[in-house]
């Protein structure tokens, strides 16, 4: 009987390990990107018509509308929200080929470096696609505290300079991002996945 349990446990463990998304480390030495092209498979549903709503020559940076005990709301860009002790904030960069990145920046570092928006150096990768007249995205990112990599399904809504990100199966509120122009030479990197 114990032998059967051992075999069953071994098979389950093997299945879990074999289903894990295979990754490699990016040039910063700790960020990871998926190797398996299957995680990017929804890109085949990308439609260039969505680029009419998306500015690929800018970044979209996180906007906070968070409640804090000492104030009613902090309606401000995350990089300017000094009430928040967490200094990191998210930035989306979209590419003309249907790929996108989610980068995390630190507001303590006000200057951008040449590799700040280099997808081979840092950032989480994603692919855009069009489904049921909605712009969707698969973000391949860390999904557990143990560092496990998985796919987060998102919906993107663009309204002028504003981006609303809705995460499927998430109980948290929608995220708001605001368009920001930065020197174009910082956004020259290719996104080939």
mmCIF file of N, CA, C and O in Angstrom, residues 69-164:
data_model
loop_
_atom_site.group_PDB
_atom_site.id
_atom_site.type_symbol
_atom_site.label_atom_id
_atom_site.label_comp_id
_atom_site.label_asym_id
_atom_site.label_seq_id
_atom_site.Cartn_x
_atom_site.Cartn_y
_atom_site.Cartn_z
ATOM 1 N N UNK A 69 -4.894 55.742 5.505
ATOM 2 C CA UNK A 69 -5.536 56.150 6.766
ATOM 3 C C UNK A 69 -5.452 57.642 7.054
ATOM 4 O O UNK A 69 -6.390 58.244 7.543
ATOM 5 N N UNK A 70 -4.318 58.270 6.707
ATOM 6 C CA UNK A 70 -4.124 59.679 7.064
ATOM 7 C C UNK A 70 -4.707 60.670 6.054
ATOM 8 O O UNK A 70 -4.807 61.848 6.333
ATOM 9 N N UNK A 71 -5.103 60.171 4.870
ATOM 10 C CA UNK A 71 -5.712 61.042 3.872
ATOM 11 C C UNK A 71 -6.869 60.298 3.216
ATOM 12 O O UNK A 71 -6.968 59.079 3.308
ATOM 13 N N UNK A 72 -7.720 61.010 2.539
ATOM 14 C CA UNK A 72 -8.870 60.366 1.896
ATOM 15 C C UNK A 72 -8.414 59.539 0.687
ATOM 16 O O UNK A 72 -8.632 58.342 0.651
ATOM 17 N N UNK A 73 -7.800 60.165 -0.280
ATOM 18 C CA UNK A 73 -7.311 59.467 -1.470
ATOM 19 C C UNK A 73 -6.003 60.074 -1.918
ATOM 20 O O UNK A 73 -5.757 61.239 -1.719
ATOM 21 N N UNK A 74 -5.205 59.250 -2.535
ATOM 22 C CA UNK A 74 -3.980 59.737 -3.162
ATOM 23 C C UNK A 74 -4.178 59.594 -4.660
ATOM 24 O O UNK A 74 -3.865 58.574 -5.245
ATOM 25 N N UNK A 75 -4.758 60.591 -5.281
ATOM 26 C CA UNK A 75 -4.963 60.586 -6.728
ATOM 27 C C UNK A 75 -3.776 61.273 -7.377
ATOM 28 O O UNK A 75 -3.780 62.482 -7.596
ATOM 29 N N UNK A 76 -2.775 60.462 -7.665
ATOM 30 C CA UNK A 76 -1.527 60.997 -8.172
ATOM 31 C C UNK A 76 -0.781 59.877 -8.898
ATOM 32 O O UNK A 76 -1.030 58.699 -8.652
ATOM 33 N N UNK A 77 0.121 60.251 -9.791
ATOM 34 C CA UNK A 77 0.976 59.253 -10.407
ATOM 35 C C UNK A 77 1.763 58.532 -9.323
ATOM 36 O O UNK A 77 2.211 59.155 -8.355
ATOM 37 N N UNK A 78 1.955 57.233 -9.482
ATOM 38 C CA UNK A 78 2.633 56.435 -8.455
ATOM 39 C C UNK A 78 4.049 56.938 -8.194
ATOM 40 O O UNK A 78 4.513 56.917 -7.056
ATOM 41 N N UNK A 79 4.726 57.428 -9.213
ATOM 42 C CA UNK A 79 6.095 57.926 -9.010
ATOM 43 C C UNK A 79 6.126 59.204 -8.168
ATOM 44 O O UNK A 79 7.173 59.597 -7.663
ATOM 45 N N UNK A 80 4.964 59.859 -8.023
ATOM 46 C CA UNK A 80 4.882 61.082 -7.221
ATOM 47 C C UNK A 80 4.139 60.870 -5.908
ATOM 48 O O UNK A 80 3.907 61.819 -5.165
ATOM 49 N N UNK A 81 3.783 59.651 -5.603
ATOM 50 C CA UNK A 81 3.011 59.350 -4.395
ATOM 51 C C UNK A 81 3.950 59.058 -3.225
ATOM 52 O O UNK A 81 4.252 57.906 -2.921
ATOM 53 N N UNK A 82 4.383 60.083 -2.555
ATOM 54 C CA UNK A 82 5.330 59.931 -1.463
ATOM 55 C C UNK A 82 4.664 59.478 -0.165
ATOM 56 O O UNK A 82 5.338 59.178 0.804
ATOM 57 N N UNK A 83 3.334 59.406 -0.151
ATOM 58 C CA UNK A 83 2.610 58.866 1.008
ATOM 59 C C UNK A 83 2.734 57.343 1.064
ATOM 60 O O UNK A 83 2.601 56.744 2.109
ATOM 61 N N UNK A 84 2.979 56.733 -0.083
ATOM 62 C CA UNK A 84 3.106 55.285 -0.165
ATOM 63 C C UNK A 84 4.555 54.904 0.129
ATOM 64 O O UNK A 84 5.478 55.391 -0.521
ATOM 65 N N UNK A 85 4.756 54.017 1.090
ATOM 66 C CA UNK A 85 6.113 53.598 1.440
ATOM 67 C C UNK A 85 6.709 52.655 0.399
ATOM 68 O O UNK A 85 7.920 52.492 0.334
ATOM 69 N N UNK A 86 5.866 52.022 -0.411
ATOM 70 C CA UNK A 86 6.351 51.177 -1.505
ATOM 71 C C UNK A 86 6.760 52.096 -2.650
ATOM 72 O O UNK A 86 5.931 52.784 -3.235
ATOM 73 N N UNK A 87 8.038 52.117 -2.963
ATOM 74 C CA UNK A 87 8.546 53.061 -3.962
ATOM 75 C C UNK A 87 8.493 52.520 -5.388
ATOM 76 O O UNK A 87 8.819 53.237 -6.324
ATOM 77 N N UNK A 88 8.098 51.265 -5.567
ATOM 78 C CA UNK A 88 8.057 50.672 -6.899
ATOM 79 C C UNK A 88 6.689 50.879 -7.549
ATOM 80 O O UNK A 88 5.664 50.852 -6.873
ATOM 81 N N UNK A 89 6.712 51.071 -8.849
ATOM 82 C CA UNK A 89 5.469 51.262 -9.599
ATOM 83 C C UNK A 89 5.611 50.632 -10.981
ATOM 84 O O UNK A 89 6.714 50.442 -11.494
ATOM 85 N N UNK A 90 4.475 50.300 -11.577
ATOM 86 C CA UNK A 90 4.458 49.612 -12.861
ATOM 87 C C UNK A 90 4.391 50.554 -14.043
ATOM 88 O O UNK A 90 3.797 51.633 -13.962
ATOM 89 N N UNK A 91 4.989 50.107 -15.155
ATOM 90 C CA UNK A 91 5.006 50.857 -16.402
ATOM 91 C C UNK A 91 4.821 49.869 -17.546
ATOM 92 O O UNK A 91 5.559 48.890 -17.647
ATOM 93 N N UNK A 92 3.832 50.119 -18.394
ATOM 94 C CA UNK A 92 3.618 49.293 -19.582
ATOM 95 C C UNK A 92 4.275 49.945 -20.783
ATOM 96 O O UNK A 92 4.224 51.162 -20.954
ATOM 97 N N UNK A 93 4.870 49.112 -21.631
ATOM 98 C CA UNK A 93 5.418 49.538 -22.927
ATOM 99 C C UNK A 93 4.853 48.580 -23.966
ATOM 100 O O UNK A 93 4.960 47.370 -23.836
ATOM 101 N N UNK A 94 4.214 49.134 -24.999
ATOM 102 C CA UNK A 94 3.601 48.345 -26.067
ATOM 103 C C UNK A 94 4.434 48.483 -27.332
ATOM 104 O O UNK A 94 4.994 49.546 -27.606
ATOM 105 N N UNK A 95 4.492 47.405 -28.110
ATOM 106 C CA UNK A 95 5.272 47.362 -29.347
ATOM 107 C C UNK A 95 4.334 47.138 -30.530
ATOM 108 O O UNK A 95 3.264 46.548 -30.390
ATOM 109 N N UNK A 96 4.774 47.553 -31.717
ATOM 110 C CA UNK A 96 3.953 47.454 -32.919
ATOM 111 C C UNK A 96 3.693 46.041 -33.410
ATOM 112 O O UNK A 96 2.838 45.829 -34.256
ATOM 113 N N UNK A 97 4.396 45.051 -32.862
ATOM 114 C CA UNK A 97 4.214 43.670 -33.298
ATOM 115 C C UNK A 97 3.262 42.863 -32.409
ATOM 116 O O UNK A 97 3.143 41.653 -32.565
ATOM 117 N N UNK A 98 2.602 43.544 -31.462
ATOM 118 C CA UNK A 98 1.655 42.848 -30.590
ATOM 119 C C UNK A 98 2.232 42.389 -29.268
ATOM 120 O O UNK A 98 1.532 41.792 -28.449
ATOM 121 N N UNK A 99 3.491 42.681 -29.024
ATOM 122 C CA UNK A 99 4.106 42.339 -27.738
ATOM 123 C C UNK A 99 4.021 43.536 -26.792
ATOM 124 O O UNK A 99 3.858 44.671 -27.226
ATOM 125 N N UNK A 100 4.149 43.259 -25.500
ATOM 126 C CA UNK A 100 4.234 44.334 -24.519
ATOM 127 C C UNK A 100 5.089 43.889 -23.354
ATOM 128 O O UNK A 100 5.368 42.703 -23.180
ATOM 129 N N UNK A 101 5.532 44.860 -22.569
ATOM 130 C CA UNK A 101 6.291 44.616 -21.344
ATOM 131 C C UNK A 101 5.630 45.333 -20.187
ATOM 132 O O UNK A 101 5.040 46.406 -20.370
ATOM 133 N N UNK A 102 5.769 44.742 -19.007
ATOM 134 C CA UNK A 102 5.451 45.424 -17.762
ATOM 135 C C UNK A 102 6.768 45.549 -17.010
ATOM 136 O O UNK A 102 7.375 44.542 -16.631
ATOM 137 N N UNK A 103 7.227 46.782 -16.868
ATOM 138 C CA UNK A 103 8.454 47.070 -16.140
ATOM 139 C C UNK A 103 8.082 47.619 -14.766
ATOM 140 O O UNK A 103 7.041 48.248 -14.608
ATOM 141 N N UNK A 104 8.949 47.403 -13.789
ATOM 142 C CA UNK A 104 8.767 48.001 -12.473
ATOM 143 C C UNK A 104 9.927 48.948 -12.214
ATOM 144 O O UNK A 104 11.094 48.567 -12.308
ATOM 145 N N UNK A 105 9.576 50.196 -11.919
ATOM 146 C CA UNK A 105 10.569 51.233 -11.671
ATOM 147 C C UNK A 105 10.525 51.641 -10.208
ATOM 148 O O UNK A 105 9.518 51.451 -9.522
ATOM 149 N N UNK A 106 11.613 52.242 -9.753
ATOM 150 C CA UNK A 106 11.714 52.728 -8.381
ATOM 151 C C UNK A 106 11.725 54.253 -8.422
ATOM 152 O O UNK A 106 12.579 54.849 -9.088
ATOM 153 N N UNK A 107 10.779 54.880 -7.731
ATOM 154 C CA UNK A 107 10.715 56.344 -7.787
ATOM 155 C C UNK A 107 11.930 57.001 -7.137
ATOM 156 O O UNK A 107 12.180 58.187 -7.343
ATOM 157 N N UNK A 108 12.712 56.241 -6.370
ATOM 158 C CA UNK A 108 13.937 56.789 -5.798
ATOM 159 C C UNK A 108 15.001 57.012 -6.872
ATOM 160 O O UNK A 108 15.924 57.781 -6.678
ATOM 161 N N UNK A 109 14.863 56.312 -8.000
ATOM 162 C CA UNK A 109 15.790 56.483 -9.121
ATOM 163 C C UNK A 109 15.072 57.321 -10.178
ATOM 164 O O UNK A 109 14.333 56.795 -10.987
ATOM 165 N N UNK A 110 15.288 58.606 -10.154
ATOM 166 C CA UNK A 110 14.542 59.498 -11.042
ATOM 167 C C UNK A 110 15.072 59.486 -12.476
ATOM 168 O O UNK A 110 14.354 59.841 -13.397
ATOM 169 N N UNK A 111 16.307 59.076 -12.669
ATOM 170 C CA UNK A 111 16.886 59.062 -14.010
ATOM 171 C C UNK A 111 16.772 57.669 -14.625
ATOM 172 O O UNK A 111 17.002 56.668 -13.959
ATOM 173 N N UNK A 112 16.419 57.637 -15.899
ATOM 174 C CA UNK A 112 16.359 56.376 -16.626
ATOM 175 C C UNK A 112 17.745 56.030 -17.151
ATOM 176 O O UNK A 112 18.503 56.911 -17.551
ATOM 177 N N UNK A 113 18.050 54.732 -17.164
ATOM 178 C CA UNK A 113 19.301 54.261 -17.746
ATOM 179 C C UNK A 113 18.997 53.679 -19.126
ATOM 180 O O UNK A 113 17.839 53.459 -19.471
ATOM 181 N N UNK A 114 20.026 53.404 -19.894
ATOM 182 C CA UNK A 114 19.829 52.855 -21.242
ATOM 183 C C UNK A 114 19.096 51.525 -21.237
ATOM 184 O O UNK A 114 18.407 51.191 -22.192
ATOM 185 N N UNK A 115 19.223 50.744 -20.160
ATOM 186 C CA UNK A 115 18.586 49.428 -20.106
ATOM 187 C C UNK A 115 17.269 49.411 -19.320
ATOM 188 O O UNK A 115 16.693 48.350 -19.119
ATOM 189 N N UNK A 116 16.778 50.559 -18.891
ATOM 190 C CA UNK A 116 15.551 50.618 -18.078
ATOM 191 C C UNK A 116 14.374 49.961 -18.785
ATOM 192 O O UNK A 116 13.577 49.281 -18.151
ATOM 193 N N UNK A 117 14.264 50.142 -20.098
ATOM 194 C CA UNK A 117 13.148 49.585 -20.864
ATOM 195 C C UNK A 117 13.608 48.546 -21.887
ATOM 196 O O UNK A 117 12.975 48.355 -22.916
ATOM 197 N N UNK A 118 14.709 47.882 -21.569
ATOM 198 C CA UNK A 118 15.243 46.839 -22.448
ATOM 199 C C UNK A 118 14.647 45.495 -22.032
ATOM 200 O O UNK A 118 14.967 44.982 -20.954
ATOM 201 N N UNK A 119 13.791 44.882 -22.862
ATOM 202 C CA UNK A 119 13.159 43.621 -22.491
ATOM 203 C C UNK A 119 14.125 42.445 -22.383
ATOM 204 O O UNK A 119 13.775 41.408 -21.835
ATOM 205 N N UNK A 120 15.358 42.611 -22.880
ATOM 206 C CA UNK A 120 16.363 41.562 -22.694
ATOM 207 C C UNK A 120 17.086 41.737 -21.356
ATOM 208 O O UNK A 120 17.779 40.843 -20.904
ATOM 209 N N UNK A 121 16.900 42.892 -20.736
ATOM 210 C CA UNK A 121 17.549 43.177 -19.459
ATOM 211 C C UNK A 121 16.602 42.973 -18.270
ATOM 212 O O UNK A 121 16.996 42.446 -17.240
ATOM 213 N N UNK A 122 15.357 43.391 -18.409
ATOM 214 C CA UNK A 122 14.417 43.328 -17.287
ATOM 215 C C UNK A 122 12.982 43.342 -17.807
ATOM 216 O O UNK A 122 12.735 43.520 -18.991
ATOM 217 N N UNK A 123 12.026 43.187 -16.911
ATOM 218 C CA UNK A 123 10.611 43.305 -17.259
ATOM 219 C C UNK A 123 9.910 41.979 -17.465
ATOM 220 O O UNK A 123 10.538 40.947 -17.678
ATOM 221 N N UNK A 124 8.587 42.030 -17.379
ATOM 222 C CA UNK A 124 7.734 40.869 -17.632
ATOM 223 C C UNK A 124 7.154 41.008 -19.024
ATOM 224 O O UNK A 124 6.738 42.091 -19.421
ATOM 225 N N UNK A 125 7.088 39.902 -19.748
ATOM 226 C CA UNK A 125 6.667 39.925 -21.150
ATOM 227 C C UNK A 125 5.204 39.562 -21.311
ATOM 228 O O UNK A 125 4.644 38.824 -20.501
ATOM 229 N N UNK A 126 4.634 40.069 -22.392
ATOM 230 C CA UNK A 126 3.248 39.751 -22.691
ATOM 231 C C UNK A 126 2.954 39.844 -24.164
ATOM 232 O O UNK A 126 3.780 40.340 -24.950
ATOM 233 N N UNK A 127 1.777 39.349 -24.527
ATOM 234 C CA UNK A 127 1.307 39.422 -25.907
ATOM 235 C C UNK A 127 -0.125 39.950 -25.921
ATOM 236 O O UNK A 127 -0.931 39.621 -25.060
ATOM 237 N N UNK A 128 -0.407 40.791 -26.911
ATOM 238 C CA UNK A 128 -1.747 41.336 -27.104
ATOM 239 C C UNK A 128 -2.512 40.459 -28.083
ATOM 240 O O UNK A 128 -1.923 39.856 -28.972
ATOM 241 N N UNK A 129 -3.827 40.432 -27.928
ATOM 242 C CA UNK A 129 -4.674 39.778 -28.914
ATOM 243 C C UNK A 129 -6.070 40.381 -28.839
ATOM 244 O O UNK A 129 -6.391 41.127 -27.914
ATOM 245 N N UNK A 130 -6.840 40.102 -29.853
ATOM 246 C CA UNK A 130 -8.180 40.679 -29.985
ATOM 247 C C UNK A 130 -9.188 39.537 -29.892
ATOM 248 O O UNK A 130 -9.126 38.589 -30.665
ATOM 249 N N UNK A 131 -10.079 39.629 -28.928
ATOM 250 C CA UNK A 131 -11.067 38.564 -28.730
ATOM 251 C C UNK A 131 -12.398 39.191 -28.339
ATOM 252 O O UNK A 131 -12.456 39.986 -27.402
ATOM 253 N N UNK A 132 -13.455 38.829 -29.042
ATOM 254 C CA UNK A 132 -14.800 39.355 -28.765
ATOM 255 C C UNK A 132 -14.818 40.878 -28.741
ATOM 256 O O UNK A 132 -15.409 41.496 -27.858
ATOM 257 N N UNK A 133 -14.109 41.509 -29.694
ATOM 258 C CA UNK A 133 -14.014 42.967 -29.801
ATOM 259 C C UNK A 133 -13.381 43.637 -28.590
ATOM 260 O O UNK A 133 -13.671 44.792 -28.287
ATOM 261 N N UNK A 134 -12.551 42.896 -27.884
ATOM 262 C CA UNK A 134 -11.876 43.413 -26.698
ATOM 263 C C UNK A 134 -10.375 43.180 -26.856
ATOM 264 O O UNK A 134 -9.947 42.131 -27.334
ATOM 265 N N UNK A 135 -9.564 44.186 -26.449
ATOM 266 C CA UNK A 135 -8.113 44.030 -26.459
ATOM 267 C C UNK A 135 -7.724 43.279 -25.191
ATOM 268 O O UNK A 135 -7.990 43.738 -24.084
ATOM 269 N N UNK A 136 -7.103 42.131 -25.383
ATOM 270 C CA UNK A 136 -6.697 41.306 -24.244
ATOM 271 C C UNK A 136 -5.195 41.133 -24.270
ATOM 272 O O UNK A 136 -4.537 41.392 -25.278
ATOM 273 N N UNK A 137 -4.659 40.685 -23.154
ATOM 274 C CA UNK A 137 -3.229 40.430 -23.069
ATOM 275 C C UNK A 137 -2.939 39.297 -22.120
ATOM 276 O O UNK A 137 -3.626 39.119 -21.114
ATOM 277 N N UNK A 138 -1.952 38.500 -22.473
ATOM 278 C CA UNK A 138 -1.422 37.470 -21.586
ATOM 279 C C UNK A 138 -0.103 37.996 -21.052
ATOM 280 O O UNK A 138 0.839 38.218 -21.819
ATOM 281 N N UNK A 139 -0.031 38.214 -19.746
ATOM 282 C CA UNK A 139 1.191 38.675 -19.094
ATOM 283 C C UNK A 139 1.867 37.474 -18.467
ATOM 284 O O UNK A 139 1.282 36.804 -17.612
ATOM 285 N N UNK A 140 3.079 37.170 -18.888
ATOM 286 C CA UNK A 140 3.838 36.053 -18.345
ATOM 287 C C UNK A 140 4.707 36.642 -17.250
ATOM 288 O O UNK A 140 5.660 37.384 -17.516
ATOM 289 N N UNK A 141 4.369 36.304 -16.008
ATOM 290 C CA UNK A 141 4.961 36.984 -14.866
ATOM 291 C C UNK A 141 5.038 36.055 -13.658
ATOM 292 O O UNK A 141 4.532 34.938 -13.688
ATOM 293 N N UNK A 142 5.605 36.542 -12.596
ATOM 294 C CA UNK A 142 5.644 35.789 -11.340
ATOM 295 C C UNK A 142 4.241 35.772 -10.749
ATOM 296 O O UNK A 142 3.609 36.820 -10.623
ATOM 297 N N UNK A 143 3.755 34.573 -10.408
ATOM 298 C CA UNK A 143 2.386 34.450 -9.914
ATOM 299 C C UNK A 143 2.310 33.959 -8.472
ATOM 300 O O UNK A 143 1.227 33.924 -7.895
ATOM 301 N N UNK A 144 3.445 33.577 -7.884
ATOM 302 C CA UNK A 144 3.451 33.144 -6.480
ATOM 303 C C UNK A 144 4.624 33.790 -5.760
ATOM 304 O O UNK A 144 5.579 34.256 -6.386
ATOM 305 N N UNK A 145 4.548 33.767 -4.451
ATOM 306 C CA UNK A 145 5.644 34.274 -3.627
ATOM 307 C C UNK A 145 6.894 33.416 -3.713
ATOM 308 O O UNK A 145 7.982 33.832 -3.323
ATOM 309 N N UNK A 146 6.757 32.209 -4.233
ATOM 310 C CA UNK A 146 7.885 31.288 -4.385
ATOM 311 C C UNK A 146 8.613 31.510 -5.717
ATOM 312 O O UNK A 146 9.541 30.799 -6.036
ATOM 313 N N UNK A 147 8.160 32.475 -6.512
ATOM 314 C CA UNK A 147 8.823 32.790 -7.771
ATOM 315 C C UNK A 147 8.302 32.032 -8.975
ATOM 316 O O UNK A 147 8.862 32.129 -10.059
ATOM 317 N N UNK A 148 7.218 31.271 -8.804
ATOM 318 C CA UNK A 148 6.665 30.505 -9.922
ATOM 319 C C UNK A 148 6.143 31.462 -11.000
ATOM 320 O O UNK A 148 5.505 32.458 -10.710
ATOM 321 N N UNK A 149 6.427 31.126 -12.258
ATOM 322 C CA UNK A 149 6.025 31.941 -13.394
ATOM 323 C C UNK A 149 4.740 31.366 -13.989
ATOM 324 O O UNK A 149 4.606 30.150 -14.140
ATOM 325 N N UNK A 150 3.800 32.239 -14.302
ATOM 326 C CA UNK A 150 2.531 31.822 -14.887
ATOM 327 C C UNK A 150 1.988 32.915 -15.794
ATOM 328 O O UNK A 150 2.664 33.908 -16.078
ATOM 329 N N UNK A 151 0.766 32.724 -16.235
ATOM 330 C CA UNK A 151 0.119 33.669 -17.148
ATOM 331 C C UNK A 151 -1.036 34.350 -16.438
ATOM 332 O O UNK A 151 -1.895 33.682 -15.864
ATOM 333 N N UNK A 152 -1.052 35.665 -16.495
ATOM 334 C CA UNK A 152 -2.170 36.449 -15.970
ATOM 335 C C UNK A 152 -2.914 37.018 -17.169
ATOM 336 O O UNK A 152 -2.329 37.704 -18.010
ATOM 337 N N UNK A 153 -4.203 36.719 -17.241
ATOM 338 C CA UNK A 153 -5.053 37.216 -18.328
ATOM 339 C C UNK A 153 -5.510 38.630 -17.977
ATOM 340 O O UNK A 153 -5.973 38.885 -16.858
ATOM 341 N N UNK A 154 -5.390 39.547 -18.946
ATOM 342 C CA UNK A 154 -5.753 40.937 -18.725
ATOM 343 C C UNK A 154 -6.620 41.446 -19.871
ATOM 344 O O UNK A 154 -6.580 40.922 -20.972
ATOM 345 N N UNK A 155 -7.364 42.496 -19.564
ATOM 346 C CA UNK A 155 -8.111 43.237 -20.571
ATOM 347 C C UNK A 155 -7.611 44.673 -20.536
ATOM 348 O O UNK A 155 -7.438 45.248 -19.457
ATOM 349 N N UNK A 156 -7.365 45.253 -21.720
ATOM 350 C CA UNK A 156 -6.863 46.618 -21.830
ATOM 351 C C UNK A 156 -7.925 47.506 -22.465
ATOM 352 O O UNK A 156 -8.473 47.168 -23.512
ATOM 353 N N UNK A 157 -8.178 48.645 -21.822
ATOM 354 C CA UNK A 157 -9.087 49.646 -22.382
ATOM 355 C C UNK A 157 -8.322 50.961 -22.473
ATOM 356 O O UNK A 157 -7.768 51.425 -21.484
ATOM 357 N N UNK A 158 -8.282 51.542 -23.659
ATOM 358 C CA UNK A 158 -7.557 52.783 -23.902
ATOM 359 C C UNK A 158 -8.557 53.907 -24.131
ATOM 360 O O UNK A 158 -9.443 53.799 -24.971
ATOM 361 N N UNK A 159 -8.393 54.993 -23.367
ATOM 362 C CA UNK A 159 -9.236 56.181 -23.494
ATOM 363 C C UNK A 159 -8.314 57.392 -23.569
ATOM 364 O O UNK A 159 -7.906 57.930 -22.541
ATOM 365 N N UNK A 160 -7.933 57.788 -24.780
ATOM 366 C CA UNK A 160 -7.007 58.916 -24.932
ATOM 367 C C UNK A 160 -5.674 58.593 -24.290
ATOM 368 O O UNK A 160 -5.001 57.648 -24.687
ATOM 369 N N UNK A 161 -5.298 59.355 -23.268
ATOM 370 C CA UNK A 161 -4.019 59.156 -22.576
ATOM 371 C C UNK A 161 -4.115 58.175 -21.415
ATOM 372 O O UNK A 161 -3.144 57.993 -20.682
ATOM 373 N N UNK A 162 -5.264 57.563 -21.215
ATOM 374 C CA UNK A 162 -5.485 56.684 -20.062
ATOM 375 C C UNK A 162 -5.637 55.233 -20.491
ATOM 376 O O UNK A 162 -6.298 54.929 -21.474
ATOM 377 N N UNK A 163 -5.021 54.365 -19.721
ATOM 378 C CA UNK A 163 -5.124 52.924 -19.919
ATOM 379 C C UNK A 163 -5.736 52.315 -18.660
ATOM 380 O O UNK A 163 -5.276 52.595 -17.548
ATOM 381 N N UNK A 164 -6.776 51.512 -18.838
ATOM 382 C CA UNK A 164 -7.385 50.772 -17.732
ATOM 383 C C UNK A 164 -7.030 49.303 -17.930
ATOM 384 O O UNK A 164 -7.278 48.738 -18.998
#
